[in-house]
mmCIF file of C-alpha atoms in Angstrom:
data_model
loop_
_atom_site.group_PDB
_atom_site.id
_atom_site.type_symbol
_atom_site.label_atom_id
_atom_site.label_comp_id
_atom_site.label_asym_id
_atom_site.label_seq_id
_atom_site.Cartn_x
_atom_site.Cartn_y
_atom_site.Cartn_z
ATOM 1 C CA UNK A 1 84.109 -54.990 2.793
ATOM 2 C CA UNK A 2 80.451 -56.460 3.466
ATOM 3 C CA UNK A 3 80.385 -55.491 6.708
ATOM 4 C CA UNK A 4 81.214 -51.910 5.386
ATOM 5 C CA UNK A 5 78.676 -51.949 2.680
ATOM 6 C CA UNK A 6 76.011 -53.498 5.202
ATOM 7 C CA UNK A 7 76.499 -50.142 7.707
ATOM 8 C CA UNK A 8 75.951 -47.965 4.662
ATOM 9 C CA UNK A 9 72.909 -49.588 3.501
ATOM 10 C CA UNK A 10 71.348 -49.207 6.768
ATOM 11 C CA UNK A 11 72.638 -45.661 7.328
ATOM 12 C CA UNK A 12 70.662 -45.117 4.011
ATOM 13 C CA UNK A 13 67.555 -46.897 4.897
ATOM 14 C CA UNK A 14 67.573 -45.043 7.815
ATOM 15 C CA UNK A 15 67.695 -41.397 6.109
ATOM 16 C CA UNK A 16 65.262 -42.623 3.929
ATOM 17 C CA UNK A 17 62.629 -43.825 6.095
ATOM 18 C CA UNK A 18 63.181 -40.054 7.945
ATOM 19 C CA UNK A 19 62.594 -38.733 4.218
ATOM 20 C CA UNK A 20 59.319 -40.259 3.775
ATOM 21 C CA UNK A 21 58.096 -40.012 7.139
ATOM 22 C CA UNK A 22 58.878 -36.630 6.718
ATOM 23 C CA UNK A 23 56.959 -35.934 3.702
ATOM 24 C CA UNK A 24 53.742 -37.497 4.970
ATOM 25 C CA UNK A 25 53.793 -35.673 7.891
ATOM 26 C CA UNK A 26 54.646 -32.133 6.403
ATOM 27 C CA UNK A 27 51.884 -32.544 3.626
ATOM 28 C CA UNK A 28 50.488 -35.909 3.793
ATOM 29 C CA UNK A 29 48.306 -38.025 3.137
ATOM 30 C CA UNK A 30 50.073 -39.060 0.211
ATOM 31 C CA UNK A 31 49.718 -42.431 -1.787
ATOM 32 C CA UNK A 32 52.944 -44.748 -2.422
ATOM 33 C CA UNK A 33 53.210 -43.602 -5.979
ATOM 34 C CA UNK A 34 53.058 -39.486 -4.686
ATOM 35 C CA UNK A 35 55.563 -40.216 -2.184
ATOM 36 C CA UNK A 36 57.967 -41.468 -4.463
ATOM 37 C CA UNK A 37 57.516 -38.262 -7.151
ATOM 38 C CA UNK A 38 57.771 -35.867 -3.737
ATOM 39 C CA UNK A 39 60.981 -37.397 -2.420
ATOM 40 C CA UNK A 40 62.746 -38.628 -5.388
ATOM 41 C CA UNK A 41 62.996 -42.447 -4.247
ATOM 42 C CA UNK A 42 61.701 -45.586 -6.391
ATOM 43 C CA UNK A 43 58.660 -46.864 -6.028
ATOM 44 C CA UNK A 44 59.949 -50.209 -4.999
ATOM 45 C CA UNK A 45 61.686 -48.575 -2.133
ATOM 46 C CA UNK A 46 58.865 -46.437 -0.655
ATOM 47 C CA UNK A 47 56.838 -49.309 -0.960
ATOM 48 C CA UNK A 48 59.197 -51.105 1.243
ATOM 49 C CA UNK A 49 59.533 -48.358 3.753
ATOM 50 C CA UNK A 50 56.160 -47.895 3.808
ATOM 51 C CA UNK A 51 55.210 -51.103 4.688
ATOM 52 C CA UNK A 52 58.107 -50.892 7.874
ATOM 53 C CA UNK A 53 56.531 -48.089 9.343
ATOM 54 C CA UNK A 54 52.864 -49.656 8.711
ATOM 55 C CA UNK A 55 54.858 -52.411 10.825
ATOM 56 C CA UNK A 56 55.943 -50.277 13.343
ATOM 57 C CA UNK A 57 52.408 -48.609 13.813
ATOM 58 C CA UNK A 58 53.272 -44.716 12.662
ATOM 59 C CA UNK A 59 51.403 -44.754 9.934
ATOM 60 C CA UNK A 60 48.401 -46.102 8.638
ATOM 61 C CA UNK A 61 46.883 -46.374 4.846
ATOM 62 C CA UNK A 62 43.266 -46.200 4.461
ATOM 63 C CA UNK A 63 40.689 -44.081 2.125
ATOM 64 C CA UNK A 64 41.265 -43.312 -1.710
ATOM 65 C CA UNK A 65 43.422 -40.394 -2.664
ATOM 66 C CA UNK A 66 44.529 -39.748 -6.518
ATOM 67 C CA UNK A 67 48.659 -40.710 -6.227
ATOM 68 C CA UNK A 68 49.712 -38.032 -8.980
ATOM 69 C CA UNK A 69 49.304 -40.230 -11.890
ATOM 70 C CA UNK A 70 46.673 -41.592 -14.362
ATOM 71 C CA UNK A 71 44.436 -44.442 -13.476
ATOM 72 C CA UNK A 72 42.589 -45.279 -10.437
ATOM 73 C CA UNK A 73 43.025 -44.185 -7.231
ATOM 74 C CA UNK A 74 45.835 -45.017 -4.478
ATOM 75 C CA UNK A 75 45.495 -45.778 -0.599
ATOM 76 C CA UNK A 76 46.341 -42.775 1.286
ATOM 77 C CA UNK A 77 49.243 -43.283 3.653
ATOM 78 C CA UNK A 78 49.098 -40.995 6.910
ATOM 79 C CA UNK A 79 50.148 -40.774 10.261
ATOM 80 C CA UNK A 80 48.461 -42.697 12.900
ATOM 81 C CA UNK A 81 47.420 -42.037 16.214
ATOM 82 C CA UNK A 82 46.502 -45.576 16.983
ATOM 83 C CA UNK A 83 49.640 -47.604 18.243
ATOM 84 C CA UNK A 84 52.490 -44.851 19.148
ATOM 85 C CA UNK A 85 52.328 -42.290 21.428
ATOM 86 C CA UNK A 86 54.762 -39.690 23.210
ATOM 87 C CA UNK A 87 54.757 -38.937 26.929
ATOM 88 C CA UNK A 88 55.292 -35.023 28.288
ATOM 89 C CA UNK A 89 56.015 -34.095 31.424
ATOM 90 C CA UNK A 90 56.628 -31.043 33.869
ATOM 91 C CA UNK A 91 57.568 -30.455 37.154
ATOM 92 C CA UNK A 92 56.423 -26.669 38.013
ATOM 93 C CA UNK A 93 55.742 -24.781 41.279
ATOM 94 C CA UNK A 94 52.696 -25.911 42.450
ATOM 95 C CA UNK A 95 51.851 -29.181 40.215
ATOM 96 C CA UNK A 96 53.358 -32.176 38.262
ATOM 97 C CA UNK A 97 51.651 -32.951 34.935
ATOM 98 C CA UNK A 98 51.631 -35.524 32.196
ATOM 99 C CA UNK A 99 50.328 -35.796 28.869
ATOM 100 C CA UNK A 100 50.378 -38.724 26.672
ATOM 101 C CA UNK A 101 50.264 -37.550 22.500
ATOM 102 C CA UNK A 102 49.818 -39.476 19.441
ATOM 103 C CA UNK A 103 51.179 -38.686 16.407
ATOM 104 C CA UNK A 104 48.501 -36.958 14.828
ATOM 105 C CA UNK A 105 48.887 -34.517 17.966
ATOM 106 C CA UNK A 106 45.890 -36.336 19.416
ATOM 107 C CA UNK A 107 45.943 -35.717 23.611
ATOM 108 C CA UNK A 108 45.054 -38.730 24.765
ATOM 109 C CA UNK A 109 45.666 -38.453 28.650
ATOM 110 C CA UNK A 110 46.260 -35.317 30.804
ATOM 111 C CA UNK A 111 46.942 -35.885 34.498
ATOM 112 C CA UNK A 112 48.275 -33.237 37.238
ATOM 113 C CA UNK A 113 48.829 -33.298 40.469
ATOM 114 C CA UNK A 114 48.385 -30.389 42.573
ATOM 115 C CA UNK A 115 52.042 -29.779 44.572
ATOM 116 C CA UNK A 116 54.329 -27.618 46.457
ATOM 117 C CA UNK A 117 56.992 -27.928 45.193
ATOM 118 C CA UNK A 118 59.451 -24.815 46.692
ATOM 119 C CA UNK A 119 62.129 -25.499 48.017
ATOM 120 C CA UNK A 120 61.731 -29.182 48.052
ATOM 121 C CA UNK A 121 64.201 -32.110 47.904
ATOM 122 C CA UNK A 122 64.499 -32.993 44.587
ATOM 123 C CA UNK A 123 64.084 -36.840 44.792
ATOM 124 C CA UNK A 124 61.248 -36.573 46.585
ATOM 125 C CA UNK A 125 59.680 -34.676 43.640
ATOM 126 C CA UNK A 126 61.330 -36.787 41.317
ATOM 127 C CA UNK A 127 59.893 -40.282 42.985
ATOM 128 C CA UNK A 128 56.434 -38.568 42.423
ATOM 129 C CA UNK A 129 57.240 -37.925 38.933
ATOM 130 C CA UNK A 130 58.090 -41.053 38.553
ATOM 131 C CA UNK A 131 55.145 -42.418 40.149
ATOM 132 C CA UNK A 132 52.854 -40.226 37.591
ATOM 133 C CA UNK A 133 54.961 -41.726 35.276
ATOM 134 C CA UNK A 134 54.376 -44.960 35.909
ATOM 135 C CA UNK A 135 50.250 -44.582 36.040
ATOM 136 C CA UNK A 136 49.588 -42.553 33.075
ATOM 137 C CA UNK A 137 51.671 -45.236 31.299
ATOM 138 C CA UNK A 138 49.944 -47.748 32.271
ATOM 139 C CA UNK A 139 46.359 -46.203 31.232
ATOM 140 C CA UNK A 140 47.881 -45.185 28.003
ATOM 141 C CA UNK A 141 48.859 -49.018 27.316
ATOM 142 C CA UNK A 142 45.287 -50.138 28.390
ATOM 143 C CA UNK A 143 44.276 -47.869 25.611
ATOM 144 C CA UNK A 144 46.679 -49.708 23.520
ATOM 145 C CA UNK A 145 49.143 -46.905 23.139
ATOM 146 C CA UNK A 146 53.191 -47.548 23.219
ATOM 147 C CA UNK A 147 54.967 -44.750 24.744
ATOM 148 C CA UNK A 148 58.235 -44.557 22.689
ATOM 149 C CA UNK A 149 59.819 -41.591 24.482
ATOM 150 C CA UNK A 150 59.150 -38.800 26.966
ATOM 151 C CA UNK A 151 60.779 -35.502 27.834
ATOM 152 C CA UNK A 152 60.348 -33.127 30.998
ATOM 153 C CA UNK A 153 60.001 -29.006 31.204
ATOM 154 C CA UNK A 154 61.549 -27.948 34.425
ATOM 155 C CA UNK A 155 61.307 -24.385 35.668
ATOM 156 C CA UNK A 156 65.203 -23.530 35.388
ATOM 157 C CA UNK A 157 68.151 -23.959 33.019
ATOM 158 C CA UNK A 158 69.221 -27.122 32.365
ATOM 159 C CA UNK A 159 72.141 -28.681 30.609
ATOM 160 C CA UNK A 160 72.152 -32.089 29.129
ATOM 161 C CA UNK A 161 70.502 -34.190 31.344
ATOM 162 C CA UNK A 162 71.531 -31.525 34.396
ATOM 163 C CA UNK A 163 69.105 -28.903 35.657
ATOM 164 C CA UNK A 164 71.839 -26.590 36.392
ATOM 165 C CA UNK A 165 69.846 -24.019 38.343
ATOM 166 C CA UNK A 166 66.067 -23.828 39.154
ATOM 167 C CA UNK A 167 65.795 -20.981 42.042
ATOM 168 C CA UNK A 168 61.987 -21.558 42.514
ATOM 169 C CA UNK A 169 62.135 -25.028 43.213
ATOM 170 C CA UNK A 170 65.733 -24.293 45.318
ATOM 171 C CA UNK A 171 67.421 -26.890 42.883
ATOM 172 C CA UNK A 172 71.032 -26.584 41.948
ATOM 173 C CA UNK A 173 73.142 -29.160 39.798
ATOM 174 C CA UNK A 174 70.361 -32.090 39.992
ATOM 175 C CA UNK A 175 71.136 -34.625 37.780
ATOM 176 C CA UNK A 176 67.394 -36.045 36.435
ATOM 177 C CA UNK A 177 67.476 -39.922 35.697
ATOM 178 C CA UNK A 178 65.829 -41.198 32.756
ATOM 179 C CA UNK A 179 61.796 -41.872 34.257
ATOM 180 C CA UNK A 180 61.205 -44.235 31.604
ATOM 181 C CA UNK A 181 63.646 -46.334 30.321
ATOM 182 C CA UNK A 182 63.087 -44.994 26.936
ATOM 183 C CA UNK A 183 64.268 -41.947 24.655
ATOM 184 C CA UNK A 184 64.260 -39.263 27.448
ATOM 185 C CA UNK A 185 65.428 -35.350 27.228
ATOM 186 C CA UNK A 186 64.728 -32.360 29.727
ATOM 187 C CA UNK A 187 64.339 -28.696 28.287
ATOM 188 C CA UNK A 188 63.609 -25.605 29.847
ATOM 189 C CA UNK A 189 59.695 -25.172 29.994
ATOM 190 C CA UNK A 190 59.570 -21.697 28.733
ATOM 191 C CA UNK A 191 61.785 -23.273 24.918
ATOM 192 C CA UNK A 192 58.681 -26.276 25.548
ATOM 193 C CA UNK A 193 56.452 -24.052 25.819
ATOM 194 C CA UNK A 194 57.479 -22.119 22.789
ATOM 195 C CA UNK A 195 57.260 -25.444 21.210
ATOM 196 C CA UNK A 196 53.981 -26.504 22.436
ATOM 197 C CA UNK A 197 52.745 -23.285 20.991
ATOM 198 C CA UNK A 198 54.164 -23.943 17.822
ATOM 199 C CA UNK A 199 52.451 -27.650 17.353
ATOM 200 C CA UNK A 200 49.359 -27.435 18.801
ATOM 201 C CA UNK A 201 48.703 -23.445 19.014
ATOM 202 C CA UNK A 202 48.274 -20.669 16.398
ATOM 203 C CA UNK A 203 51.091 -22.700 14.835
ATOM 204 C CA UNK A 204 52.908 -19.725 13.345
ATOM 205 C CA UNK A 205 56.293 -20.124 12.408
ATOM 206 C CA UNK A 206 58.149 -16.799 13.927
ATOM 207 C CA UNK A 207 57.141 -15.352 17.265
ATOM 208 C CA UNK A 208 58.305 -14.644 20.829
ATOM 209 C CA UNK A 209 56.591 -16.769 23.514
ATOM 210 C CA UNK A 210 56.504 -15.555 26.897
ATOM 211 C CA UNK A 211 55.781 -17.754 29.518
ATOM 212 C CA UNK A 212 54.432 -15.975 32.650
ATOM 213 C CA UNK A 213 54.520 -18.397 35.766
ATOM 214 C CA UNK A 214 56.633 -17.539 39.163
ATOM 215 C CA UNK A 215 58.943 -17.201 36.895
ATOM 216 C CA UNK A 216 58.985 -15.421 33.491
ATOM 217 C CA UNK A 217 60.680 -16.960 30.692
ATOM 218 C CA UNK A 218 60.750 -16.633 26.463
ATOM 219 C CA UNK A 219 61.013 -19.299 24.521
ATOM 220 C CA UNK A 220 61.900 -17.301 20.606
ATOM 221 C CA UNK A 221 60.339 -19.388 17.634
ATOM 222 C CA UNK A 222 62.219 -18.475 14.039
ATOM 223 C CA UNK A 223 61.505 -20.043 11.285
ATOM 224 C CA UNK A 224 59.525 -23.302 12.916
ATOM 225 C CA UNK A 225 62.397 -23.767 15.201
ATOM 226 C CA UNK A 226 62.974 -23.243 18.618
ATOM 227 C CA UNK A 227 65.928 -20.766 19.512
ATOM 228 C CA UNK A 228 68.091 -22.422 22.424
ATOM 229 C CA UNK A 229 71.414 -20.247 22.331
ATOM 230 C CA UNK A 230 75.002 -21.115 22.873
ATOM 231 C CA UNK A 231 74.691 -23.005 26.347
ATOM 232 C CA UNK A 232 70.669 -23.499 25.868
ATOM 233 C CA UNK A 233 70.289 -20.021 28.299
ATOM 234 C CA UNK A 234 68.101 -17.738 25.866
ATOM 235 C CA UNK A 235 65.074 -16.379 27.181
ATOM 236 C CA UNK A 236 65.951 -15.631 30.758
ATOM 237 C CA UNK A 237 62.824 -12.318 30.371
ATOM 238 C CA UNK A 238 62.267 -12.479 33.748
ATOM 239 C CA UNK A 239 65.328 -11.116 34.513
ATOM 240 C CA UNK A 240 65.511 -8.235 32.423
ATOM 241 C CA UNK A 241 65.923 -4.998 34.658
ATOM 242 C CA UNK A 242 62.691 -2.565 34.172
ATOM 243 C CA UNK A 243 63.559 -0.428 37.128
ATOM 244 C CA UNK A 244 67.252 0.199 38.172
ATOM 245 C CA UNK A 245 67.440 0.008 41.599
ATOM 246 C CA UNK A 246 64.113 -1.511 42.034
ATOM 247 C CA UNK A 247 63.436 -4.415 44.841
ATOM 248 C CA UNK A 248 65.457 -7.460 45.510
ATOM 249 C CA UNK A 249 65.073 -10.265 42.915
ATOM 250 C CA UNK A 250 65.830 -14.132 43.346
ATOM 251 C CA UNK A 251 68.623 -14.142 41.140
ATOM 252 C CA UNK A 252 70.791 -11.400 43.256
ATOM 253 C CA UNK A 253 69.575 -8.399 40.884
ATOM 254 C CA UNK A 254 67.137 -5.665 41.419
ATOM 255 C CA UNK A 255 64.459 -4.580 39.703
ATOM 256 C CA UNK A 256 63.951 -7.689 37.443
ATOM 257 C CA UNK A 257 60.598 -7.846 35.062
ATOM 258 C CA UNK A 258 60.014 -11.133 37.666
ATOM 259 C CA UNK A 259 58.944 -9.048 40.746
ATOM 260 C CA UNK A 260 56.685 -6.910 38.920
ATOM 261 C CA UNK A 261 54.958 -9.063 36.493
ATOM 262 C CA UNK A 262 55.799 -13.139 37.989
ATOM 263 C CA UNK A 263 52.823 -14.512 39.681
ATOM 264 C CA UNK A 264 53.612 -14.300 43.495
ATOM 265 C CA UNK A 265 53.113 -9.854 42.308
ATOM 266 C CA UNK A 266 50.424 -10.246 40.589
ATOM 267 C CA UNK A 267 48.291 -12.770 42.853
ATOM 268 C CA UNK A 268 49.734 -11.402 46.475
ATOM 269 C CA UNK A 269 47.968 -12.779 48.861
ATOM 270 C CA UNK A 270 45.220 -14.452 46.391
ATOM 271 C CA UNK A 271 45.782 -18.284 46.188
ATOM 272 C CA UNK A 272 45.285 -18.913 42.421
ATOM 273 C CA UNK A 273 44.705 -17.388 39.266
ATOM 274 C CA UNK A 274 40.880 -17.854 38.797
ATOM 275 C CA UNK A 275 40.523 -15.718 42.450
ATOM 276 C CA UNK A 276 42.263 -13.025 40.310
ATOM 277 C CA UNK A 277 40.119 -13.035 37.268
ATOM 278 C CA UNK A 278 37.377 -13.202 39.561
ATOM 279 C CA UNK A 279 38.423 -9.696 41.180
ATOM 280 C CA UNK A 280 39.035 -8.390 37.796
ATOM 281 C CA UNK A 281 35.950 -9.104 36.702
ATOM 282 C CA UNK A 282 33.934 -7.982 39.508
ATOM 283 C CA UNK A 283 36.457 -4.263 39.253
ATOM 284 C CA UNK A 284 38.033 -4.631 42.327
ATOM 285 C CA UNK A 285 40.917 -2.081 42.445
ATOM 286 C CA UNK A 286 43.901 -3.695 44.033
ATOM 287 C CA UNK A 287 43.495 -6.397 41.185
ATOM 288 C CA UNK A 288 43.383 -3.738 38.357
ATOM 289 C CA UNK A 289 46.309 -1.569 39.783
ATOM 290 C CA UNK A 290 48.691 -5.321 40.087
ATOM 291 C CA UNK A 291 47.711 -6.104 36.266
ATOM 292 C CA UNK A 292 48.378 -2.455 35.439
ATOM 293 C CA UNK A 293 51.826 -2.410 37.283
ATOM 294 C CA UNK A 294 52.501 -6.106 35.640
ATOM 295 C CA UNK A 295 51.415 -4.982 32.307
ATOM 296 C CA UNK A 296 53.516 -1.586 32.374
ATOM 297 C CA UNK A 297 57.012 -3.533 33.167
ATOM 298 C CA UNK A 298 56.130 -6.714 30.707
ATOM 299 C CA UNK A 299 56.090 -3.419 28.122
ATOM 300 C CA UNK A 300 59.437 -2.395 29.361
ATOM 301 C CA UNK A 301 61.302 -5.631 29.095
ATOM 302 C CA UNK A 302 59.348 -6.886 26.007
ATOM 303 C CA UNK A 303 60.890 -3.402 24.131
ATOM 304 C CA UNK A 304 63.924 -4.541 24.777
ATOM 305 C CA UNK A 305 63.148 -7.595 23.506
ATOM 306 C CA UNK A 306 61.493 -6.786 20.289
ATOM 307 C CA UNK A 307 64.794 -3.889 19.513
ATOM 308 C CA UNK A 308 67.043 -7.320 19.881
ATOM 309 C CA UNK A 309 64.913 -9.646 18.145
ATOM 310 C CA UNK A 310 62.349 -8.106 15.913
ATOM 311 C CA UNK A 311 59.485 -10.472 16.580
ATOM 312 C CA UNK A 312 56.616 -10.081 14.434
ATOM 313 C CA UNK A 313 54.292 -11.355 16.982
ATOM 314 C CA UNK A 314 54.678 -11.739 20.594
ATOM 315 C CA UNK A 315 52.655 -15.006 22.327
ATOM 316 C CA UNK A 316 51.762 -14.579 26.138
ATOM 317 C CA UNK A 317 51.243 -17.504 27.607
ATOM 318 C CA UNK A 318 51.384 -19.367 31.288
ATOM 319 C CA UNK A 319 48.795 -17.220 33.898
ATOM 320 C CA UNK A 320 49.132 -14.377 31.204
ATOM 321 C CA UNK A 321 46.723 -16.373 29.094
ATOM 322 C CA UNK A 322 43.239 -15.989 31.751
ATOM 323 C CA UNK A 323 45.206 -12.432 32.427
ATOM 324 C CA UNK A 324 45.169 -11.588 28.654
ATOM 325 C CA UNK A 325 42.276 -9.199 28.402
ATOM 326 C CA UNK A 326 43.205 -6.615 31.426
ATOM 327 C CA UNK A 327 47.110 -7.098 30.373
ATOM 328 C CA UNK A 328 47.406 -6.557 26.667
ATOM 329 C CA UNK A 329 45.866 -2.975 26.860
ATOM 330 C CA UNK A 330 48.993 -1.821 29.064
ATOM 331 C CA UNK A 331 51.732 -3.902 27.374
ATOM 332 C CA UNK A 332 50.289 -2.838 23.804
ATOM 333 C CA UNK A 333 50.528 0.885 24.932
ATOM 334 C CA UNK A 334 54.178 0.801 26.339
ATOM 335 C CA UNK A 335 55.300 -1.099 23.434
ATOM 336 C CA UNK A 336 53.798 1.353 21.187
ATOM 337 C CA UNK A 337 55.438 4.321 23.047
ATOM 338 C CA UNK A 338 58.970 3.177 23.526
ATOM 339 C CA UNK A 339 59.463 1.582 20.303
ATOM 340 C CA UNK A 340 58.707 5.042 18.583
ATOM 341 C CA UNK A 341 60.833 5.338 15.031
ATOM 342 C CA UNK A 342 61.846 2.397 15.004
ATOM 343 C CA UNK A 343 59.436 0.361 13.880
ATOM 344 C CA UNK A 344 56.525 1.377 12.453
ATOM 345 C CA UNK A 345 54.189 -0.951 13.844
ATOM 346 C CA UNK A 346 54.778 -2.634 16.850
ATOM 347 C CA UNK A 347 54.513 -6.554 16.904
ATOM 348 C CA UNK A 348 51.167 -8.321 17.047
ATOM 349 C CA UNK A 349 50.443 -9.261 20.916
ATOM 350 C CA UNK A 350 48.145 -12.523 20.809
ATOM 351 C CA UNK A 351 47.140 -14.908 24.000
ATOM 352 C CA UNK A 352 48.081 -18.319 23.762
ATOM 353 C CA UNK A 353 45.561 -20.654 22.334
ATOM 354 C CA UNK A 354 46.800 -23.650 24.528
ATOM 355 C CA UNK A 355 47.861 -21.858 27.981
ATOM 356 C CA UNK A 356 49.047 -23.825 30.918
ATOM 357 C CA UNK A 357 49.624 -26.501 29.046
ATOM 358 C CA UNK A 358 51.884 -25.639 26.725
ATOM 359 C CA UNK A 359 54.876 -26.716 28.485
ATOM 360 C CA UNK A 360 53.716 -29.931 29.466
ATOM 361 C CA UNK A 361 52.706 -30.615 25.787
ATOM 362 C CA UNK A 362 55.562 -28.909 23.969
ATOM 363 C CA UNK A 363 57.402 -31.882 25.961
ATOM 364 C CA UNK A 364 55.268 -34.531 24.174
ATOM 365 C CA UNK A 365 56.131 -32.883 21.158
ATOM 366 C CA UNK A 366 59.944 -32.636 21.266
ATOM 367 C CA UNK A 367 59.537 -36.510 21.370
ATOM 368 C CA UNK A 368 57.159 -36.575 18.277
ATOM 369 C CA UNK A 369 59.488 -33.870 16.515
ATOM 370 C CA UNK A 370 62.627 -36.925 17.286
ATOM 371 C CA UNK A 371 60.732 -39.848 16.316
ATOM 372 C CA UNK A 372 60.005 -38.116 12.699
ATOM 373 C CA UNK A 373 63.671 -36.901 11.768
ATOM 374 C CA UNK A 374 64.933 -40.032 13.446
ATOM 375 C CA UNK A 375 62.181 -42.527 13.506
ATOM 376 C CA UNK A 376 65.228 -45.677 12.669
ATOM 377 C CA UNK A 377 66.542 -44.925 15.790
ATOM 378 C CA UNK A 378 63.739 -43.938 18.065
ATOM 379 C CA UNK A 379 61.593 -46.877 17.126
ATOM 380 C CA UNK A 380 64.563 -49.808 16.280
ATOM 381 C CA UNK A 381 63.420 -50.290 12.892
#
């Protein structure tokens, strides 16, 4: 019976820690007295929980604010960026990336290694990523930060710890090991890019994020939550057919959006997006035509997405961010022409505020989400 009471006490304490930390995260800073009013917990309970969170380094107390009561101002409790941080990782076709983000969402470190990862050996790439993790973690520790978890963004479909299919990497059914010995997760790069836009970009709570890379993915954010679908496979926008019986696609189909608006189609023989932007700025006809074709195809695919999902905002990210001035017109034109009377006004079409960093930032943000939701479990409190 005593053991049962202990388990219930621990469970209640874990829940209360999450309640208090969630209140600080959503609307802080607050005094301990104000937190008691917000959460409905007693002042004694809140004071004890805040002390635990202070000791763990996830909150700090400084500055005088009114606590919702008469009398002298209390001391504000807010999230701390001084001791605890999370690690975001990304495997992309032509680079590996890592970033360290503290609990205030400040990016403390960002590292990128260029590499040709197409048709690569998973063991080699994962070993290179492990080296990057060690290097980045060591730098974070030198800055006084403790990494408490990591997440990895990958350009493919994910099921649990297994990367089921990443056609541009040439990987199938690859089990990704824990790279940090801490809470660790992997997810599709478009999902995490959408989360990155939510947490570090515009912070709008409802939008469709379109990630333009070698492949084209989409992440749907509804009510501040990324929608992943039943099997986590939602968002394969790149394989929406825009030209029936068009050219063959890597997926086995024909006429997919990716064939017309993926990175390979846009860049052609050019070596980088920067080179393409330079051509566009100089008025190069072939570069302008490539963007026109891509924008037209993207408008066709997004019309179907709008009919199905009814987003109020579409955010173009990845390589589409620097190309937005040339894509915006044909995409918006295509949407307006095809939505017709079904929808009076097309969704707002905007550019991502964080561009190519969206997925790796979203990976770090995923672990911050877990800390806020389950501080007792993640921090070992």
